[in-house]
PDB file of C-alpha atoms and ligand atoms in Angstrom:
ATOM      1  CA  MET A   1      88.023 -71.245-162.985  1.00 80.00           C
ATOM      2  CA  ALA A   2      87.727 -69.921-159.344  1.00 97.00           C
ATOM      3  CA  ILE A   3      89.855 -71.593-157.033  1.00 98.00           C
ATOM      4  CA  LYS A   4      89.739 -71.132-153.434  1.00 98.00           C
ATOM      5  CA  LEU A   5      92.570 -72.905-151.077  1.00 98.00           C
ATOM      6  CA  TYR A   6      91.920 -72.905-147.361  1.00 98.00           C
ATOM      7  CA  GLY A   7      95.153 -72.702-145.721  1.00 98.00           C
ATOM      8  CA  PHE A   8      97.669 -71.224-142.944  1.00 98.00           C
ATOM      9  CA  TRP A   9     101.203 -69.969-143.722  1.00 98.00           C
ATOM     10  CA  ARG A  10     102.953 -72.590-141.455  1.00 96.00           C
ATOM     11  CA  SER A  11     100.528 -75.623-142.470  1.00 98.00           C
ATOM     12  CA  LEU A  12     102.710 -78.105-144.357  1.00 98.00           C
ATOM     13  CA  ALA A  13      99.935 -79.747-145.833  1.00 98.00           C
ATOM     14  CA  THR A  14      98.786 -76.484-147.367  1.00 98.00           C
ATOM     15  CA  TYR A  15     102.316 -76.082-148.596  1.00 98.00           C
ATOM     16  CA  ARG A  16     102.122 -79.060-150.792  1.00 98.00           C
ATOM     17  CA  VAL A  17      98.837 -77.736-152.501  1.00 98.00           C
ATOM     18  CA  ARG A  18     100.256 -74.349-152.870  1.00 98.00           C
ATOM     19  CA  ALA A  19     103.415 -75.305-154.432  1.00 98.00           C
ATOM     20  CA  ALA A  20     101.776 -77.795-156.886  1.00 98.00           C
ATOM     21  CA  LEU A  21      99.182 -74.677-157.836  1.00 98.00           C
ATOM     22  CA  ALA A  22     102.154 -72.680-158.322  1.00 98.00           C
ATOM     23  CA  LEU A  23     104.148 -75.195-160.451  1.00 98.00           C
ATOM     24  CA  LYS A  24     101.208 -75.450-162.717  1.00 98.00           C
ATOM     25  CA  GLY A  25     100.714 -71.683-163.165  1.00 98.00           C
ATOM     26  CA  VAL A  26      97.225 -72.114-161.624  1.00 98.00           C
ATOM     27  CA  ARG A  27      95.674 -69.073-160.185  1.00 98.00           C
ATOM     28  CA  PHE A  28      93.870 -69.404-156.641  1.00 98.00           C
ATOM     29  CA  GLU A  29      92.766 -67.212-153.635  1.00 98.00           C
ATOM     30  CA  GLU A  30      93.848 -68.300-150.287  1.00 98.00           C
ATOM     31  CA  VAL A  31      91.455 -67.890-147.357  1.00 98.00           C
ATOM     32  CA  SER A  32      93.596 -68.048-144.047  1.00 98.00           C
ATOM     33  CA  ILE A  33      92.378 -70.316-141.275  1.00 98.00           C
ATOM     34  CA  ASN A  34      94.430 -69.446-138.161  1.00 98.00           C
ATOM     35  CA  LEU A  35      95.689 -72.766-136.668  1.00 98.00           C
ATOM     36  CA  LEU A  36      97.533 -71.106-133.803  1.00 95.00           C
ATOM     37  CA  GLN A  37      94.112 -69.676-132.767  1.00 96.00           C
ATOM     38  CA  GLY A  38      92.123 -72.709-133.330  1.00 97.00           C
ATOM     39  CA  LYS A  39      89.991 -71.544-136.203  1.00 98.00           C
ATOM     40  CA  GLN A  40      89.996 -74.862-137.921  1.00 98.00           C
ATOM     41  CA  HIS A  41      87.313 -75.704-135.069  1.00 98.00           C
ATOM     42  CA  THR A  42      84.802 -73.182-136.027  1.00 98.00           C
ATOM     43  CA  ASP A  43      81.503 -74.114-137.356  1.00 98.00           C
ATOM     44  CA  GLU A  44      82.184 -71.946-140.381  1.00 98.00           C
ATOM     45  CA  TYR A  45      85.355 -74.006-141.188  1.00 98.00           C
ATOM     46  CA  LYS A  46      83.632 -77.347-140.407  1.00 98.00           C
ATOM     47  CA  ALA A  47      81.119 -76.647-142.963  1.00 98.00           C
ATOM     48  CA  VAL A  48      84.007 -76.783-145.355  1.00 98.00           C
ATOM     49  CA  ASN A  49      85.930 -79.670-144.010  1.00 98.00           C
ATOM     50  CA  PRO A  50      84.315 -81.592-140.948  1.00 98.00           C
ATOM     51  CA  GLN A  51      87.714 -82.890-139.912  1.00 98.00           C
ATOM     52  CA  SER A  52      88.817 -79.376-138.961  1.00 98.00           C
ATOM     53  CA  VAL A  53      92.147 -79.855-140.776  1.00 98.00           C
ATOM     54  CA  LEU A  54      93.654 -77.751-143.603  1.00 98.00           C
ATOM     55  CA  PRO A  55      94.039 -77.634-146.735  1.00 98.00           C
ATOM     56  CA  ALA A  56      90.579 -77.732-148.410  1.00 98.00           C
ATOM     57  CA  LEU A  57      90.288 -76.696-151.923  1.00 98.00           C
ATOM     58  CA  VAL A  58      86.898 -75.324-153.651  1.00 98.00           C
ATOM     59  CA  VAL A  59      86.960 -75.248-157.349  1.00 98.00           C
ATOM     60  CA  ASP A  60      84.069 -73.391-159.013  1.00 98.00           C
ATOM     61  CA  GLY A  61      81.931 -73.418-155.721  1.00 97.00           C
ATOM     62  CA  GLY A  62      82.118 -77.048-156.021  1.00 98.00           C
ATOM     63  CA  ALA A  63      82.102 -79.601-153.033  1.00 98.00           C
ATOM     64  CA  PRO A  64      85.298 -79.068-151.034  1.00 98.00           C
ATOM     65  CA  LEU A  65      88.128 -81.429-151.950  1.00 98.00           C
ATOM     66  CA  PHE A  66      90.245 -82.544-148.922  1.00 98.00           C
ATOM     67  CA  GLU A  67      93.383 -84.369-147.970  1.00 98.00           C
ATOM     68  CA  SER A  68      96.450 -82.789-149.594  1.00 98.00           C
ATOM     69  CA  MET A  69      97.531 -85.987-151.537  1.00 98.00           C
ATOM     70  CA  ALA A  70      94.280 -86.352-153.103  1.00 98.00           C
ATOM     71  CA  ILE A  71      94.247 -82.777-154.077  1.00 98.00           C
ATOM     72  CA  LEU A  72      97.673 -83.014-155.600  1.00 98.00           C
ATOM     73  CA  GLU A  73      96.433 -86.050-157.543  1.00 98.00           C
ATOM     74  CA  TYR A  74      93.437 -83.850-158.623  1.00 98.00           C
ATOM     75  CA  ILE A  75      95.544 -80.852-159.734  1.00 98.00           C
ATOM     76  CA  GLU A  76      97.822 -83.396-161.725  1.00 98.00           C
ATOM     77  CA  GLU A  77      94.707 -84.850-163.508  1.00 98.00           C
ATOM     78  CA  ARG A  78      93.106 -81.479-164.287  1.00 98.00           C
ATOM     79  CA  HIS A  79      96.093 -79.372-165.099  1.00 98.00           C
ATOM     80  CA  PRO A  80      98.491 -82.253-166.551  1.00 98.00           C
ATOM     81  CA  LYS A  81     101.295 -79.811-167.440  1.00 98.00           C
ATOM     82  CA  PRO A  82     104.142 -79.688-166.372  1.00 98.00           C
ATOM     83  CA  ALA A  83     103.731 -83.256-165.130  1.00 98.00           C
ATOM     84  CA  LEU A  84     104.106 -83.870-161.684  1.00 98.00           C
ATOM     85  CA  LEU A  85     104.236 -87.659-162.059  1.00 98.00           C
ATOM     86  CA  PRO A  86     106.428 -89.970-164.187  1.00 98.00           C
ATOM     87  CA  LYS A  87     104.927 -91.562-167.248  1.00 98.00           C
ATOM     88  CA  ASP A  88     105.855 -95.080-166.300  1.00 98.00           C
ATOM     89  CA  ALA A  89     103.851 -96.971-163.839  1.00 98.00           C
ATOM     90  CA  PRO A  90     106.763 -98.027-161.530  1.00 98.00           C
ATOM     91  CA  GLY A  91     108.085 -94.249-161.715  1.00 98.00           C
ATOM     92  CA  ARG A  92     104.541 -93.236-160.352  1.00 98.00           C
ATOM     93  CA  ALA A  93     104.394 -95.921-157.669  1.00 98.00           C
ATOM     94  CA  ARG A  94     108.073 -94.834-156.459  1.00 99.00           C
ATOM     95  CA  VAL A  95     106.971 -91.033-156.575  1.00 99.00           C
ATOM     96  CA  ARG A  96     103.828 -91.902-154.508  1.00 98.00           C
ATOM     97  CA  GLY A  97     105.599 -93.897-152.137  1.00 98.00           C
ATOM     98  CA  LEU A  98     108.108 -91.182-151.412  1.00 99.00           C
ATOM     99  CA  ALA A  99     105.249 -88.723-151.191  1.00 98.00           C
ATOM    100  CA  GLN A 100     103.355 -91.031-148.531  1.00 98.00           C
ATOM    101  CA  ILE A 101     106.581 -91.409-146.327  1.00 98.00           C
ATOM    102  CA  VAL A 102     105.679 -87.813-145.770  1.00 98.00           C
ATOM    103  CA  VAL A 103     102.201 -87.533-145.841  1.00 98.00           C
ATOM    104  CA  ALA A 104     101.016 -90.902-144.263  1.00 98.00           C
ATOM    105  CA  ASP A 105     103.828 -91.690-141.993  1.00 98.00           C
ATOM    106  CA  GLY A 106     105.802 -88.581-140.790  1.00 98.00           C
ATOM    107  CA  HIS A 107     103.639 -85.578-141.023  1.00 98.00           C
ATOM    108  CA  PRO A 108     100.541 -86.940-138.938  1.00 98.00           C
ATOM    109  CA  LEU A 109     102.573 -87.280-135.946  1.00 98.00           C
ATOM    110  CA  VAL A 110     103.564 -83.655-135.477  1.00 98.00           C
ATOM    111  CA  VAL A 111     100.302 -81.659-136.477  1.00 98.00           C
ATOM    112  CA  PRO A 112      98.469 -79.471-133.920  1.00 97.00           C
ATOM    113  CA  ARG A 113      95.843 -82.079-132.651  1.00 98.00           C
ATOM    114  CA  ILE A 114      98.717 -84.488-132.026  1.00 98.00           C
ATOM    115  CA  ARG A 115     100.710 -82.022-130.116  1.00 97.00           C
ATOM    116  CA  ASN A 116      97.629 -80.642-128.121  1.00 97.00           C
ATOM    117  CA  TYR A 117      96.957 -84.339-127.115  1.00 98.00           C
ATOM    118  CA  LEU A 118     100.336 -84.886-126.079  1.00 98.00           C
ATOM    119  CA  GLU A 119     100.264 -81.668-123.953  1.00 98.00           C
ATOM    120  CA  LYS A 120      96.625 -81.820-122.321  1.00 98.00           C
ATOM    121  CA  GLU A 121      96.059 -85.608-122.050  1.00 98.00           C
ATOM    122  CA  MET A 122      99.484 -86.985-122.007  1.00 98.00           C
ATOM    123  CA  ARG A 123     100.807 -84.333-119.605  1.00 98.00           C
ATOM    124  CA  GLN A 124     103.918 -83.980-121.774  1.00 98.00           C
ATOM    125  CA  ASP A 125     106.039 -80.950-120.811  1.00 98.00           C
ATOM    126  CA  GLU A 126     107.263 -78.805-123.958  1.00 98.00           C
ATOM    127  CA  PRO A 127     110.832 -80.422-123.794  1.00 98.00           C
ATOM    128  CA  ALA A 128     109.255 -83.757-124.138  1.00 98.00           C
ATOM    129  CA  ARG A 129     106.821 -82.607-127.142  1.00 98.00           C
ATOM    130  CA  ASN A 130     109.776 -80.792-128.865  1.00 98.00           C
ATOM    131  CA  ARG A 131     111.796 -84.089-128.537  1.00 98.00           C
ATOM    132  CA  TRP A 132     108.498 -86.186-130.122  1.00 98.00           C
ATOM    133  CA  LEU A 133     108.306 -83.569-133.045  1.00 98.00           C
ATOM    134  CA  ALA A 134     112.095 -83.531-133.875  1.00 98.00           C
ATOM    135  CA  HIS A 135     112.182 -87.498-133.512  1.00 98.00           C
ATOM    136  CA  TRP A 136     109.589 -88.107-135.908  1.00 98.00           C
ATOM    137  CA  THR A 137     110.251 -85.505-138.284  1.00 98.00           C
ATOM    138  CA  ALA A 138     113.795 -87.080-138.615  1.00 98.00           C
ATOM    139  CA  GLU A 139     112.859 -90.409-138.790  1.00 98.00           C
ATOM    140  CA  ALA A 140     110.608 -89.525-141.941  1.00 98.00           C
ATOM    141  CA  LEU A 141     113.670 -87.803-143.363  1.00 98.00           C
ATOM    142  CA  ARG A 142     115.772 -91.009-142.804  1.00 98.00           C
ATOM    143  CA  ALA A 143     113.570 -92.956-144.674  1.00 98.00           C
ATOM    144  CA  PHE A 144     113.244 -90.729-147.436  1.00 98.00           C
ATOM    145  CA  GLU A 145     117.011 -90.212-147.635  1.00 98.00           C
ATOM    146  CA  ALA A 146     117.706 -93.984-147.730  1.00 98.00           C
ATOM    147  CA  HIS A 147     115.638 -94.356-150.753  1.00 98.00           C
ATOM    148  CA  LEU A 148     117.098 -91.228-152.490  1.00 98.00           C
ATOM    149  CA  ALA A 149     120.726 -92.376-151.738  1.00 98.00           C
ATOM    150  CA  LYS A 150     120.532 -95.692-153.094  1.00 98.00           C
ATOM    151  CA  GLU A 151     118.125 -95.671-155.906  1.00 98.00           C
ATOM    152  CA  ARG A 152     119.098 -94.870-159.546  1.00 98.00           C
ATOM    153  CA  GLU A 153     115.855 -93.136-160.327  1.00 98.00           C
ATOM    154  CA  THR A 154     117.035 -90.257-158.372  1.00 98.00           C
ATOM    155  CA  GLY A 155     118.300 -87.234-160.128  1.00 98.00           C
ATOM    156  CA  ARG A 156     118.484 -83.531-160.082  1.00 98.00           C
ATOM    157  CA  TYR A 157     115.020 -83.999-158.109  1.00 99.00           C
ATOM    158  CA  CYS A 158     113.676 -87.059-156.048  1.00 99.00           C
ATOM    159  CA  HIS A 159     112.980 -88.645-159.441  1.00 98.00           C
ATOM    160  CA  GLY A 160     114.836 -87.732-162.312  1.00 98.00           C
ATOM    161  CA  ASP A 161     115.462 -84.039-163.532  1.00 98.00           C
ATOM    162  CA  SER A 162     111.909 -82.335-163.143  1.00 98.00           C
ATOM    163  CA  PRO A 163     110.177 -81.836-160.023  1.00 98.00           C
ATOM    164  CA  THR A 164     107.542 -84.426-158.864  1.00 99.00           C
ATOM    165  CA  ILE A 165     104.925 -84.703-156.136  1.00 98.00           C
ATOM    166  CA  ALA A 166     107.767 -86.319-154.260  1.00 99.00           C
ATOM    167  CA  ASP A 167     109.807 -83.137-154.239  1.00 99.00           C
ATOM    168  CA  ILE A 168     106.711 -81.189-153.314  1.00 99.00           C
ATOM    169  CA  CYS A 169     106.116 -83.682-150.159  1.00 99.00           C
ATOM    170  CA  LEU A 170     109.901 -83.600-149.361  1.00 98.00           C
ATOM    171  CA  ALA A 171     110.141 -79.865-149.303  1.00 98.00           C
ATOM    172  CA  SER A 172     107.225 -79.698-147.017  1.00 98.00           C
ATOM    173  CA  GLN A 173     109.091 -82.237-144.615  1.00 98.00           C
ATOM    174  CA  MET A 174     112.253 -80.139-144.745  1.00 98.00           C
ATOM    175  CA  PHE A 175     110.227 -77.157-143.714  1.00 98.00           C
ATOM    176  CA  GLY A 176     108.984 -79.083-141.114  1.00 98.00           C
ATOM    177  CA  ALA A 177     112.573 -79.804-139.986  1.00 98.00           C
ATOM    178  CA  LYS A 178     113.174 -76.156-139.945  1.00 97.00           C
ATOM    179  CA  PHE A 179     110.012 -75.499-137.650  1.00 97.00           C
ATOM    180  CA  PHE A 180     111.257 -78.253-135.205  1.00 98.00           C
ATOM    181  CA  ASN A 181     114.940 -77.635-135.121  1.00 97.00           C
ATOM    182  CA  VAL A 182     115.771 -80.928-136.789  1.00 98.00           C
ATOM    183  CA  ASP A 183     119.579 -80.961-137.979  1.00 98.00           C
ATOM    184  CA  THR A 184     119.299 -81.908-141.604  1.00 98.00           C
ATOM    185  CA  ALA A 185     123.029 -82.735-142.236  1.00 98.00           C
ATOM    186  CA  PRO A 186     122.325 -86.489-141.855  1.00 98.00           C
ATOM    187  CA  PHE A 187     120.267 -86.329-144.912  1.00 98.00           C
ATOM    188  CA  PRO A 188     122.436 -84.872-147.610  1.00 98.00           C
ATOM    189  CA  THR A 189     120.649 -86.015-150.682  1.00 98.00           C
ATOM    190  CA  ALA A 190     117.311 -84.682-149.215  1.00 98.00           C
ATOM    191  CA  ALA A 191     119.188 -81.429-148.411  1.00 98.00           C
ATOM    192  CA  ARG A 192     120.789 -81.235-151.892  1.00 98.00           C
ATOM    193  CA  ILE A 193     117.301 -81.788-153.648  1.00 98.00           C
ATOM    194  CA  PHE A 194     115.325 -79.346-151.389  1.00 98.00           C
ATOM    195  CA  ALA A 195     118.059 -76.621-152.229  1.00 98.00           C
ATOM    196  CA  GLU A 196     117.465 -77.462-155.892  1.00 98.00           C
ATOM    197  CA  CYS A 197     113.642 -77.183-155.332  1.00 98.00           C
ATOM    198  CA  MET A 198     114.160 -73.797-153.637  1.00 98.00           C
ATOM    199  CA  LYS A 199     115.785 -72.409-156.802  1.00 98.00           C
ATOM    200  CA  VAL A 200     112.560 -72.902-158.449  1.00 98.00           C
ATOM    201  CA  GLU A 201     110.204 -69.765-158.161  1.00 98.00           C
ATOM    202  CA  ALA A 202     106.970 -71.763-157.611  1.00 98.00           C
ATOM    203  CA  PHE A 203     108.591 -73.665-154.942  1.00 98.00           C
ATOM    204  CA  ASP A 204     110.083 -70.687-153.251  1.00 98.00           C
ATOM    205  CA  ARG A 205     106.714 -68.443-153.700  1.00 98.00           C
ATOM    206  CA  ALA A 206     104.754 -71.085-151.919  1.00 98.00           C
ATOM    207  CA  GLN A 207     106.933 -71.448-148.681  1.00 97.00           C
ATOM    208  CA  PRO A 208     105.393 -70.710-145.433  1.00 98.00           C
ATOM    209  CA  LEU A 209     107.320 -67.498-144.458  1.00 97.00           C
ATOM    210  CA  LYS A 210     106.608 -65.634-147.791  1.00 97.00           C
ATOM    211  CA  GLN A 211     102.804 -66.026-147.126  1.00 98.00           C
ATOM    212  CA  PRO A 212     100.719 -62.849-146.436  1.00 97.00           C
ATOM    213  CA  ASP A 213      99.618 -64.380-143.026  1.00 97.00           C
ATOM    214  CA  ALA A 214     103.030 -65.188-141.733  1.00 97.00           C
ATOM    215  CA  PRO A 215     104.283 -63.037-138.842  1.00 93.00           C
ATOM    216  CA  ALA A 216     107.576 -61.142-139.563  1.00 86.00           C
ATOM    217  CA  ASN A 217     109.195 -62.785-136.699  1.00 75.00           C
ATOM    218  CA  PRO A 218     107.712 -66.060-136.025  1.00 68.00           C
ATOM    219  CA  ALA A 219     108.179 -67.930-132.870  1.00 59.00           C
ATOM    220  CA  HIS A 220     107.513 -71.511-133.658  1.00 49.00           C
TER     221      HIS A 220
HETATM  222  N1  GSH B   1      96.673 -85.856-143.880  1.00 51.17           N
HETATM  223  C1  GSH B   1      96.164 -84.572-144.107  1.00 51.17           C
HETATM  224  C2  GSH B   1      96.801 -83.821-143.009  1.00 51.17           C
HETATM  225  C3  GSH B   1      95.865 -82.572-142.594  1.00 51.17           C
HETATM  226  C4  GSH B   1      96.376 -81.869-141.520  1.00 51.17           C
HETATM  227  O1  GSH B   1      96.587 -82.454-140.240  1.00 51.17           O
HETATM  228  N2  GSH B   1      96.757 -80.490-141.561  1.00 51.17           N
HETATM  229  C5  GSH B   1      97.074 -79.789-140.419  1.00 51.17           C
HETATM  230  C6  GSH B   1      98.009 -78.454-140.877  1.00 51.17           C
HETATM  231  S1  GSH B   1      99.195 -79.119-141.775  1.00 51.17           S
HETATM  232  C7  GSH B   1      95.973 -79.218-139.449  1.00 51.17           C
HETATM  233  O2  GSH B   1      95.150 -78.398-140.088  1.00 51.17           O
HETATM  234  N3  GSH B   1      95.766 -79.520-138.295  1.00 51.17           N
HETATM  235  C8  GSH B   1      94.844 -79.150-137.450  1.00 51.17           C
HETATM  236  C9  GSH B   1      94.856 -79.772-136.316  1.00 51.17           C
HETATM  237  O3  GSH B   1      95.572 -80.522-136.181  1.00 51.17           O
HETATM  238  O4  GSH B   1      94.206 -79.172-135.100  1.00 51.17           O
HETATM  239  C10 GSH B   1      96.517 -83.931-145.434  1.00 51.17           C
HETATM  240  O5  GSH B   1      97.691 -84.318-145.843  1.00 51.17           O
HETATM  241  O6  GSH B   1      95.899 -82.904-145.966  1.00 51.17           O
END
């Protein structure tokens, strides 16, 4: 099976897919699309993903898969072991719900096209834009933490004692917190679980700054 992941080192959505593939032990090749240089807007990449966003996953030359949650679900279906979703329906709903706090609510507010719109159309200066990025990143973590701290399903990881899609999404949000200088001390359960995830080789290997296209001294 030949798997091509279109991604970029600092893309949080790409991180989610990269981490899932690594956790499943699935080999893939990553094609770097430089978001900082606007390469997502080239005709060549639009032929892969007409929305001009990362990631996209091409399996055996088939139609490109898009949207990280849909790709995570695909990977889970095609490579069931180790399972990244619980066996029970309420558990799956909780894990997907936690994941969506990041994927549907938090992350979409901080992606490059939103930041560019704030700058070019809304005329917001850099400090205002940075406040926006930090605010919405923290808001998603606040919601995530509220669930983790009060729900008995929380274990060593977000749901029990093995990693799930919720942990992958939490880890991506915690990398976002690093990029946007968000203090994660108010989110102790999330921080504890993130630290736990990063002890796992697959989570660690997938992280933004360990990718071949990452700069040695990144300025976010
Ligand atoms: N909801 C999408 C988000 C896709 C997305 O916005 N990706 C970012 C990188 S993390 C991107 O490529 N942005 C390009 C842009 O905003 O111009 C997913 O989870 O896959």
